[in-house]
Short mmCIF file of C-alpha atoms and ligand atoms in Angstrom, two decimals:
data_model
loop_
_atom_site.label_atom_id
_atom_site.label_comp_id
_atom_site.label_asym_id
_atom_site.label_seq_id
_atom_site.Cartn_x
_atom_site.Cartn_y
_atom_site.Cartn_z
CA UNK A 1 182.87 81.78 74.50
CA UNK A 2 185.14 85.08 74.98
CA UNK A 3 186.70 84.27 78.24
CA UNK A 4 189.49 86.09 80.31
CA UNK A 5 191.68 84.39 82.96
CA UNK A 6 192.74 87.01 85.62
CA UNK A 7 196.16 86.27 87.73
CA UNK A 8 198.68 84.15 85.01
CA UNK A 9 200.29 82.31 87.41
CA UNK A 10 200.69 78.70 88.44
CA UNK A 11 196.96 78.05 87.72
CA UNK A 12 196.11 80.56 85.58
CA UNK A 13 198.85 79.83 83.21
CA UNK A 14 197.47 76.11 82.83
CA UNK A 15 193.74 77.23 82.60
CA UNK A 16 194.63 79.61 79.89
CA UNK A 17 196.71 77.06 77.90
CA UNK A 18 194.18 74.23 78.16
CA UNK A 19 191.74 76.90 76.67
CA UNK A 20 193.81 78.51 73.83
CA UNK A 21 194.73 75.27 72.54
CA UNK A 22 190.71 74.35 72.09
CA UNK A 23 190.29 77.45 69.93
CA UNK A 24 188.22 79.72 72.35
CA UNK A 25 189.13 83.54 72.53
CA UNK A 26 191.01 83.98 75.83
CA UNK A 27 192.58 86.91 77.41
CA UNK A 28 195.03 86.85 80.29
CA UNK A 29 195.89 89.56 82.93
CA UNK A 30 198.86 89.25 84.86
CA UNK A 31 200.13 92.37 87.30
CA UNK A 32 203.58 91.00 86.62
CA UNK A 33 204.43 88.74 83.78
CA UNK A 34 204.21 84.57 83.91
CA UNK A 35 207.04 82.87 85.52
CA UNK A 36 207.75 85.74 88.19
CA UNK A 37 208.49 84.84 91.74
CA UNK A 38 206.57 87.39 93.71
CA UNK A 39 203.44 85.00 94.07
CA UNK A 40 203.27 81.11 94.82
CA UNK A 41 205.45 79.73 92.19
CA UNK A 42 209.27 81.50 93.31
CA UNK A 43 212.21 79.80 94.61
CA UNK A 44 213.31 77.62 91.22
CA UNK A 45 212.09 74.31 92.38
CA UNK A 46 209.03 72.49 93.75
CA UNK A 47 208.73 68.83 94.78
CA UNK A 48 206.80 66.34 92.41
CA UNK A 49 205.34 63.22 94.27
CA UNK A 50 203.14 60.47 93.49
CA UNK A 51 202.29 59.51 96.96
CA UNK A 52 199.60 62.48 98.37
CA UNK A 53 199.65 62.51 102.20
CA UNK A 54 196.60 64.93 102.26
CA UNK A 55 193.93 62.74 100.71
CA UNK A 56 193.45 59.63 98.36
CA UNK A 57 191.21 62.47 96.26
CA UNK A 58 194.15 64.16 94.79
CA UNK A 59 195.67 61.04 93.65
CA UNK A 60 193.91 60.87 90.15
CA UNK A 61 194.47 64.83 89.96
CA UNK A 62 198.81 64.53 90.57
CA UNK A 63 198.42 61.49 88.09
CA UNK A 64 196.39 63.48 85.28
CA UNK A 65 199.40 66.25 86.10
CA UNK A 66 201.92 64.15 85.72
CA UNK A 67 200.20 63.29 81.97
CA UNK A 68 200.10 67.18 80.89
CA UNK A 69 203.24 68.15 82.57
CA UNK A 70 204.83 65.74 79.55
CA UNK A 71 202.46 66.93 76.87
CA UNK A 72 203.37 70.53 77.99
CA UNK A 73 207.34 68.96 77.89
CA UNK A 74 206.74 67.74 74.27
CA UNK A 75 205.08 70.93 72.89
CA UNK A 76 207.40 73.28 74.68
CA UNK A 77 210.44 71.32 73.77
CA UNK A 78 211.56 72.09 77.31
CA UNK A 79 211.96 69.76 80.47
CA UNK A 80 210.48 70.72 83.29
CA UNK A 81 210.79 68.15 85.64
CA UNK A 82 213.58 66.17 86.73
CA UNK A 83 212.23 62.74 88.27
CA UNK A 84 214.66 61.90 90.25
CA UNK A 85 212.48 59.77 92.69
CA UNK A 86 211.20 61.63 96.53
CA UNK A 87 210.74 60.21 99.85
CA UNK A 88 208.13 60.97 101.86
CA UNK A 89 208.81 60.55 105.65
CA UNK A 90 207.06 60.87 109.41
CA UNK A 91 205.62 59.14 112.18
CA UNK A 92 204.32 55.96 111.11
CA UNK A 93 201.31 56.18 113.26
CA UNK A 94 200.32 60.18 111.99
CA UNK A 95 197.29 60.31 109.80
CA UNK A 96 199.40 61.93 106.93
CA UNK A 97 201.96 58.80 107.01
CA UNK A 98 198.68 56.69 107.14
CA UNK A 99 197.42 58.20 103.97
CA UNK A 100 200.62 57.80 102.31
CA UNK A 101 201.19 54.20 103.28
CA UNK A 102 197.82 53.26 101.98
CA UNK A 103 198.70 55.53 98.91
CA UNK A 104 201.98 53.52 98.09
CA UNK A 105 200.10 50.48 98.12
CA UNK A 106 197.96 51.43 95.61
CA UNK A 107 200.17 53.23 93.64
CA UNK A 108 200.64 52.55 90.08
CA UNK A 109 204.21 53.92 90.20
CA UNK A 110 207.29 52.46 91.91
CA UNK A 111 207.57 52.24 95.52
CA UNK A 112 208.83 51.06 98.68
CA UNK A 113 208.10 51.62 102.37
CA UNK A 114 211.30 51.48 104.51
CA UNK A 115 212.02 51.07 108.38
CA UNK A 116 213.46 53.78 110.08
CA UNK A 117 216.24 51.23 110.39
CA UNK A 118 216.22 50.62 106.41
CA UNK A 119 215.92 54.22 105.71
CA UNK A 120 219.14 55.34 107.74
CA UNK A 121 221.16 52.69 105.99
CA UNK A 122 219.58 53.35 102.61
CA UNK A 123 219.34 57.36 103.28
CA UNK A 124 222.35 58.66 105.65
CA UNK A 125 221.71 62.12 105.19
CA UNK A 126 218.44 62.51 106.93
CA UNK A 127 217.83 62.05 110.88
CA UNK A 128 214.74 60.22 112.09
CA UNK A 129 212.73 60.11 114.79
CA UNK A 130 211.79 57.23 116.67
CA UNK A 131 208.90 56.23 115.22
CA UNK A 132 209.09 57.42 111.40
CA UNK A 133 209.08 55.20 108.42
CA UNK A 134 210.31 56.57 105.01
CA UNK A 135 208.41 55.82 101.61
CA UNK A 136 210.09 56.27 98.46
CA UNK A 137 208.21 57.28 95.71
CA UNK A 138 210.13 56.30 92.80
CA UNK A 139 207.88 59.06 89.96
CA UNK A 140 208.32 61.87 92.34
CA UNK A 141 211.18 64.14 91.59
CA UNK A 142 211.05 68.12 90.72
CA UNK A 143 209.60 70.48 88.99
CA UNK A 144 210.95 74.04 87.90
CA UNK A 145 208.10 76.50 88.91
CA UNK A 146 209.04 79.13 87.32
CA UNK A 147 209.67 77.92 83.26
CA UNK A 148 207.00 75.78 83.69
CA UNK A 149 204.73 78.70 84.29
CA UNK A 150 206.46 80.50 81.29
CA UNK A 151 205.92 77.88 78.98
CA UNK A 152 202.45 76.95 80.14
CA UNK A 153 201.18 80.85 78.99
CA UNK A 154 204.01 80.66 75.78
CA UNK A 155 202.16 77.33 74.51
CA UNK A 156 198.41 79.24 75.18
CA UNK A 157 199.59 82.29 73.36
CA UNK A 158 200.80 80.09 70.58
CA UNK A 159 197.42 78.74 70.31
CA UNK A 160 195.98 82.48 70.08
CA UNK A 161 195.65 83.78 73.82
CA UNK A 162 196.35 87.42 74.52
CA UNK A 163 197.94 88.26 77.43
CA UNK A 164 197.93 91.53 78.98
CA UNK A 165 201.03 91.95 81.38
CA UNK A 166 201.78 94.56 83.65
CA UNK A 167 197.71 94.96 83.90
CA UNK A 168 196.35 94.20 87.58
CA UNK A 169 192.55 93.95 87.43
CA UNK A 170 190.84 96.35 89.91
CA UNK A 171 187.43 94.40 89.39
CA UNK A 172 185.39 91.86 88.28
CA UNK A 173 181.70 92.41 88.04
CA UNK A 174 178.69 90.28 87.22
CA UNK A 175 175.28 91.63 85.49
CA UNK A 176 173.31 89.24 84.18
CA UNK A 177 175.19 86.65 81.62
CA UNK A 178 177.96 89.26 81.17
CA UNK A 179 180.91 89.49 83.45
CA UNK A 180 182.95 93.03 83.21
CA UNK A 181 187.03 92.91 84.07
CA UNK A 182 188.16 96.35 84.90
CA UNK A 183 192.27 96.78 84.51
CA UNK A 184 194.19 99.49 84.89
CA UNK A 185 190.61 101.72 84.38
CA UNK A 186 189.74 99.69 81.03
CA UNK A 187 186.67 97.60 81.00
CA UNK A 188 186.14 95.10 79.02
CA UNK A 189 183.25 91.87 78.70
CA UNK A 190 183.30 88.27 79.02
CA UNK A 191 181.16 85.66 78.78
CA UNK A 192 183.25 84.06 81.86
CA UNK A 193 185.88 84.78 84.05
CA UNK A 194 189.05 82.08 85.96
CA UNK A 195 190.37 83.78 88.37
CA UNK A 196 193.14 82.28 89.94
CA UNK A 197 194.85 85.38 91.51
CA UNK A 198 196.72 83.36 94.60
CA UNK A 199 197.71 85.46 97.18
CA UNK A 200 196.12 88.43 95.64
CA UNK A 201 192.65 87.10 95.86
CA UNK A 202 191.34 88.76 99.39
CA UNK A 203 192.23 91.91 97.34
CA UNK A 204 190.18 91.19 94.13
CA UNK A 205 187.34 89.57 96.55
CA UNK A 206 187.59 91.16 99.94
CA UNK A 207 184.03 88.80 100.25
CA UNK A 208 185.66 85.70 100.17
CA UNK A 209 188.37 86.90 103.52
CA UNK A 210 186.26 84.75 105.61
CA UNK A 211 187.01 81.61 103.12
CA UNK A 212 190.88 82.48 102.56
CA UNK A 213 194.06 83.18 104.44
CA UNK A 214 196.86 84.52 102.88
CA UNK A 215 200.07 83.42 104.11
CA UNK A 216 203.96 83.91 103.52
CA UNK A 217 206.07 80.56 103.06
CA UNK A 218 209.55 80.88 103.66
CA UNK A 219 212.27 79.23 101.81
CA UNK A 220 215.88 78.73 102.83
CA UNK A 221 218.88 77.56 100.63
CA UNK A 222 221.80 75.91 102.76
CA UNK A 223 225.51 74.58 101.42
CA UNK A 224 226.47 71.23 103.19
CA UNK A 225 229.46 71.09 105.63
CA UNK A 226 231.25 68.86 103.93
CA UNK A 227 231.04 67.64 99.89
CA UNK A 228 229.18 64.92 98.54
CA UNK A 229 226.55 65.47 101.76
CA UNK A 230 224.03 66.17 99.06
CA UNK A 231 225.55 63.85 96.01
CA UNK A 232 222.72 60.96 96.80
CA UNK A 233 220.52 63.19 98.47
CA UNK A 234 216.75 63.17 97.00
CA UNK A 235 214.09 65.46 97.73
CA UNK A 236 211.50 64.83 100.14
CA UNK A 237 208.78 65.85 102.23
CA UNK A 238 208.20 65.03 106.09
CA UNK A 239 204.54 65.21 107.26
CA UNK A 240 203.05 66.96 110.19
CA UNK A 241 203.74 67.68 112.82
CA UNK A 242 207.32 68.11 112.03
CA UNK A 243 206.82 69.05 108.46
CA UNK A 244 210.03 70.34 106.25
CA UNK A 245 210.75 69.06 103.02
CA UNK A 246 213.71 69.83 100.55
CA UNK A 247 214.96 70.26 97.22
CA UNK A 248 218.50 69.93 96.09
CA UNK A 249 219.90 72.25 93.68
CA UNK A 250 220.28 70.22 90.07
CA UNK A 251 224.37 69.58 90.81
CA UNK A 252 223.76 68.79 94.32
CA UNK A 253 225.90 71.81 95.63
CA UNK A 254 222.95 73.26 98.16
CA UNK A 255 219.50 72.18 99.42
CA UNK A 256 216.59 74.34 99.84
CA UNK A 257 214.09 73.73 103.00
CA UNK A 258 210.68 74.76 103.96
CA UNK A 259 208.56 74.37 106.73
CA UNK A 260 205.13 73.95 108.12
CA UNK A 261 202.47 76.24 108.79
CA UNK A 262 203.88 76.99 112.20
CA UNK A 263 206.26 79.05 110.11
CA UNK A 264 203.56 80.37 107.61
CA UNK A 265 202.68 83.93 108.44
CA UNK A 266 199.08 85.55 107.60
CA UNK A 267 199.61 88.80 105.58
CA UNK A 268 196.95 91.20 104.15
CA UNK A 269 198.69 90.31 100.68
CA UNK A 270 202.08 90.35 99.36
CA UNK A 271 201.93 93.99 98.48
CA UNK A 272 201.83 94.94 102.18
CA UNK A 273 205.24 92.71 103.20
CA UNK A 274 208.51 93.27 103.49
CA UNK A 275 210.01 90.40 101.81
CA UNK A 276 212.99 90.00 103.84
CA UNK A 277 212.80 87.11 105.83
CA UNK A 278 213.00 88.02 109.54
CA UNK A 279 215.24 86.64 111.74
CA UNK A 280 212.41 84.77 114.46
CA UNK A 281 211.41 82.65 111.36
CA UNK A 282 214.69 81.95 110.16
CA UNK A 283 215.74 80.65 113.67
CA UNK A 284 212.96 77.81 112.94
CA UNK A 285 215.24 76.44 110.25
CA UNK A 286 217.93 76.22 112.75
CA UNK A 287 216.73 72.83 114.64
CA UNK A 288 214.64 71.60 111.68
CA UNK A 289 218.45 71.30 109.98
CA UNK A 290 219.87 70.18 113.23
CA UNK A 291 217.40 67.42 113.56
CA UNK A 292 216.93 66.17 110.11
CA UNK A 293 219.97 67.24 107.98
CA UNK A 294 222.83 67.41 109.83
CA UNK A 295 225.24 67.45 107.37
CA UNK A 296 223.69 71.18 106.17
CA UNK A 297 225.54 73.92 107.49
CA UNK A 298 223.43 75.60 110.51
CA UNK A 299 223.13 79.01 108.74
CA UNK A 300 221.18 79.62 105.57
CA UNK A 301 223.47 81.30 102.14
CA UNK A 302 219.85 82.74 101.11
CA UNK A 303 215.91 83.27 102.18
CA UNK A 304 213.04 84.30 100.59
CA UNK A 305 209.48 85.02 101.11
CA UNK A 306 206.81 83.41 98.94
CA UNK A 307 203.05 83.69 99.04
CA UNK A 308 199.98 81.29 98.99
CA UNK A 309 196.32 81.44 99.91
CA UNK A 310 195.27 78.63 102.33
CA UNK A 311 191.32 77.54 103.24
CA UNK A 312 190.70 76.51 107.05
CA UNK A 313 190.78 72.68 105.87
CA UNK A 314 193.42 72.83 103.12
CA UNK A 315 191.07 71.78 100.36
CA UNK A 316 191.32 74.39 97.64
CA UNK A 317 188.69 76.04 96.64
CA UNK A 318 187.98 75.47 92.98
CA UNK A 319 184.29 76.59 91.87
CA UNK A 320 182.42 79.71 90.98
CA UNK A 321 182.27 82.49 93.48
CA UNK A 322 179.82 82.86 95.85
CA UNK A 323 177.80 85.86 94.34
CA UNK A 324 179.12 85.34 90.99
CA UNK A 325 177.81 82.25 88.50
CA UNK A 326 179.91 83.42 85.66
CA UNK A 327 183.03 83.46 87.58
CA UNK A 328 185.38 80.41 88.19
CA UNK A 329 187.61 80.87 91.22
CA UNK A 330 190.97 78.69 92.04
CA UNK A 331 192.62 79.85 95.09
CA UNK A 332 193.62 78.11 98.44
CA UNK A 333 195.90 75.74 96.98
CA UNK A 334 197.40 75.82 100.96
CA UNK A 335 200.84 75.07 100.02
CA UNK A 336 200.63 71.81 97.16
CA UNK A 337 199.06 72.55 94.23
CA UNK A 338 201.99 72.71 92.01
CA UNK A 339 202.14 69.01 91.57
CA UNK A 340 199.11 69.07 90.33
CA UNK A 341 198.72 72.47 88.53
CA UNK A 342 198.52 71.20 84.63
CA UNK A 343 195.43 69.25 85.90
CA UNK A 344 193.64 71.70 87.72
CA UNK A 345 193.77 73.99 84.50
CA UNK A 346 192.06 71.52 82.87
CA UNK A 347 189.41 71.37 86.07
CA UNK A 348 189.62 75.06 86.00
CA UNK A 349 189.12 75.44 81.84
CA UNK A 350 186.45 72.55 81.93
CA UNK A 351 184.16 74.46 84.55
CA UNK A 352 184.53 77.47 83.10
CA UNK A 353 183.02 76.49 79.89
CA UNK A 354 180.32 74.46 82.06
CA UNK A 355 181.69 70.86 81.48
CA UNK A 356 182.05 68.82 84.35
CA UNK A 357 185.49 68.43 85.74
CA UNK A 358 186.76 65.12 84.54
CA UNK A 359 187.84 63.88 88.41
CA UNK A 360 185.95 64.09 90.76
CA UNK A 361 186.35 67.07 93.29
CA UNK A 362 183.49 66.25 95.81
CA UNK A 363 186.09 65.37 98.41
CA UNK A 364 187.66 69.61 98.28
CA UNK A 365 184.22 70.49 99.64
CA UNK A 366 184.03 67.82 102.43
C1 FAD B 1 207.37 78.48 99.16
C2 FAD B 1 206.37 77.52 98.57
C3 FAD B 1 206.74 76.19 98.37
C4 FAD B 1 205.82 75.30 97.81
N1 FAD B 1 206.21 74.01 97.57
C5 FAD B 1 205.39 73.19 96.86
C6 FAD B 1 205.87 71.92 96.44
O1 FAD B 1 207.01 71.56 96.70
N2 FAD B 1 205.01 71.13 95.71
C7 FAD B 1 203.74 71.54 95.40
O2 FAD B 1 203.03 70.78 94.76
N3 FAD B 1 203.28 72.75 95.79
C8 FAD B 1 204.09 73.58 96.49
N4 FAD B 1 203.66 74.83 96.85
C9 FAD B 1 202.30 75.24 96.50
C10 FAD B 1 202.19 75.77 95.07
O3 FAD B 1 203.36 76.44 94.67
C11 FAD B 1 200.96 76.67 95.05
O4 FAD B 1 199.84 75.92 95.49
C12 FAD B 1 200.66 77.23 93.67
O5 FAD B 1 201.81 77.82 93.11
C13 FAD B 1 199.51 78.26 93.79
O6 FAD B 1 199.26 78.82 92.53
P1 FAD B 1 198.31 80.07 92.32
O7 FAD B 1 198.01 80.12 90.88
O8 FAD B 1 197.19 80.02 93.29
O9 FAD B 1 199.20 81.35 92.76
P2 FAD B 1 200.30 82.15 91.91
O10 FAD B 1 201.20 81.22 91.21
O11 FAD B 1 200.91 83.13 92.86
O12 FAD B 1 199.46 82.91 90.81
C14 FAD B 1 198.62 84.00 91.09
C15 FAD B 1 198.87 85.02 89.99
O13 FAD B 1 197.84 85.97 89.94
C16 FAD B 1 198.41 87.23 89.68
N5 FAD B 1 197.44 88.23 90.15
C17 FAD B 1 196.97 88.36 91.41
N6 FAD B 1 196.05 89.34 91.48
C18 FAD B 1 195.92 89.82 90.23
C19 FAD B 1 195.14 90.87 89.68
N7 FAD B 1 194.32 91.59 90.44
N8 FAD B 1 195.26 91.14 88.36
C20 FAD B 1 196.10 90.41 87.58
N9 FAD B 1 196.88 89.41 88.06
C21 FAD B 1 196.79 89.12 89.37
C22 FAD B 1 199.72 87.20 90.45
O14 FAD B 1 200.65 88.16 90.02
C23 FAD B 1 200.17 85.78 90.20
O15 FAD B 1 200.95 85.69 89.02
C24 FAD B 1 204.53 75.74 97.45
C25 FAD B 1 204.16 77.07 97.66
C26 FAD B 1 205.07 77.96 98.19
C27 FAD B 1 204.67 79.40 98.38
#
């Protein structure tokens, strides 16, 4: 099989690896080169958990992740997580917080589900609400995006891969078996094409707008009022509706934040945005650090914009296009796919050569 991958990025770094290293002939294109931070994977950290709050489905899919993030450790001789342990946190009676609860029970990994009561004793950095419970997920911890993106398409071209950066693909075209990736005015033919092109992909397949939304996610790094605010601190997540989460830096000196989708912005694609972060969605940080981490100073040291695609439901969508047979796509990973990006390049390398994925995915098409 002569295959190309088109968009090396969080997913198509791991589809390209996973492919490489079984010996087929695989060709990358990448407008930028893997382990930028214009796309989905910027911003140096992302948060590792155990515990899904979204559905028991991706369970098996973060565990398999968790597996090939260390094989991809071992072979790239570098670390790329940090598992520090994560909380997860919200309304006990939310349908996320349900999820998770029923998640920690039958997790394999370490946890514990504290009272609010528990949690402020055991956690005095983070304000509650009323009703909220805390989890702690005692695998979760966090991943660096970036290197692990780097090393995912360093291993594949070790195993043979070509990747072709700077080279933004202007088409892909299906006629009969043969599918025809156009770059930078050169053609060339596969027997099948992965394209995981994130936020990019409403460009590549204006066809699929009615199935995607791109989106801008903000991040924003704060420095704590006082030191040793963050010394304990571990990252976490909060669920809807009040959804943040955070990630401290390694030596604890700052914490980065994000919010929900109330924050998320739709955008014709990142090439259209001006990536300063304006002021309207910075000010949403404001009570989100009042409220939950009041030991943060009020006022951010840095911002940045990142971009994702999102479906309506928040189930990716992970199967061949719509018109196309011969053409895998992986977009809509709506904000936490990176967990779980090692496995869904195996999903992603698996259906492209027309093996069945080796978890099963009904539940993203429910
Ligand atoms: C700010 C932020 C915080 C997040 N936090 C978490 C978290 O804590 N935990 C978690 O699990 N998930 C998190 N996520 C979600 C996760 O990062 C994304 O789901 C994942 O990175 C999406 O990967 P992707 O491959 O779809 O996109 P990308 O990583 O952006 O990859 C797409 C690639 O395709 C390339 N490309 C696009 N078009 C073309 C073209 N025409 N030709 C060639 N190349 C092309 C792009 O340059 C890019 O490299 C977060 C996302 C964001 C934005």
């Amino acid at each position: 099989m002569k295959i190309a991958v088109v968009g090396v990025g969080t997913m198509g770094a791991q589809v390209l690896w996973q492919l490489a290293q079984q010996g087929h002939d695989v060709t990358g294109y990448e407008i930028f080169s893997p382990g930028h931070s214009n796309g989905a994977a910027g911003g140096e950290t992302r948060l590792f958990r155990t515990i899904q709050v979204e559905d028991p489905g991706y369970t098996p899919i973060a565990d398999r992740a968790d597996d090939l993030y260390r094989k991809l450790e071992a072979d790239s001789g570098l670390q790329l997580r940090e598992i520090t342990g994560a909380l997860v946190m919200g309304d006990a009676d939310s349908p996320d917080i349900q999820t998770a609860l029923r998640a920690a029970e039958a997790s394999a990994h370490p946890t514990r589900i504290l009272s609010r009561e528990e949690s402020l004793k055991e956690f005095p950095e983070f304000g509650l609400d009323p009703n909220d419970v805390t989890i702690w997920d005692g695998h979760g911890g966090i991943i660096k995006p970036e290197l692990t993106v780097s090393a995912a398409a360093a291993q594949a071209e070790r195993h043979g891969a070509e990747i072709r950066r700077s080279a933004r693909v202007n088409s892909i075209e299906q006629a009969g078996d043969t599918v025809t990736v156009t770059a930078d005015g050169r053609s060339e033919s596969y027997d099948r094409v992965v394209a995981a092109p994130g936020a990019w992909t409403n460009v590549l397949f204006p066809e699929m707008a009615e199935l995607l939304q791109m989106r801008r996610l903000v991040s924003a790094w704060f420095f704590p009022k006082n030191l040793g605010y963050l010394d304990k601190v571990l990252p976490f997540l909060r669920t809807k509706p009040t959804y943040v989460y955070g990630l401290p830096y390694a030596d604890r000196s700052a914490m980065k934040l994000g919010l929900g989708s109330d924050a998320d912005q739709a955008v014709p694609s990142p090439d259209e945005v001006d990536v300063r972060v304006p002021q309207n969605l910075l000010d949403q940080f404001i009570s989100a650090v009042e409220r939950y981490m009041p030991g943060l100073q009020l006022h951010p040291m840095r911002s940045a914009s990142y971009f994702e695609s999102f479906t309506p439901t928040g189930y990716e969508y992970v199967r061949a296009h719509p018109e196309m047979p011969g053409v895998i796509v992986m977009a809509g990973f709506s904000g936490h796919g990176f967990k779980m990006a090692p496995a869904f390049g195996e999903i992603g390398a698996a259906l492209a050569l027309g093996e069945g994925p080796s978890v099963d995915l009904s539940f993203l098409e429910a």
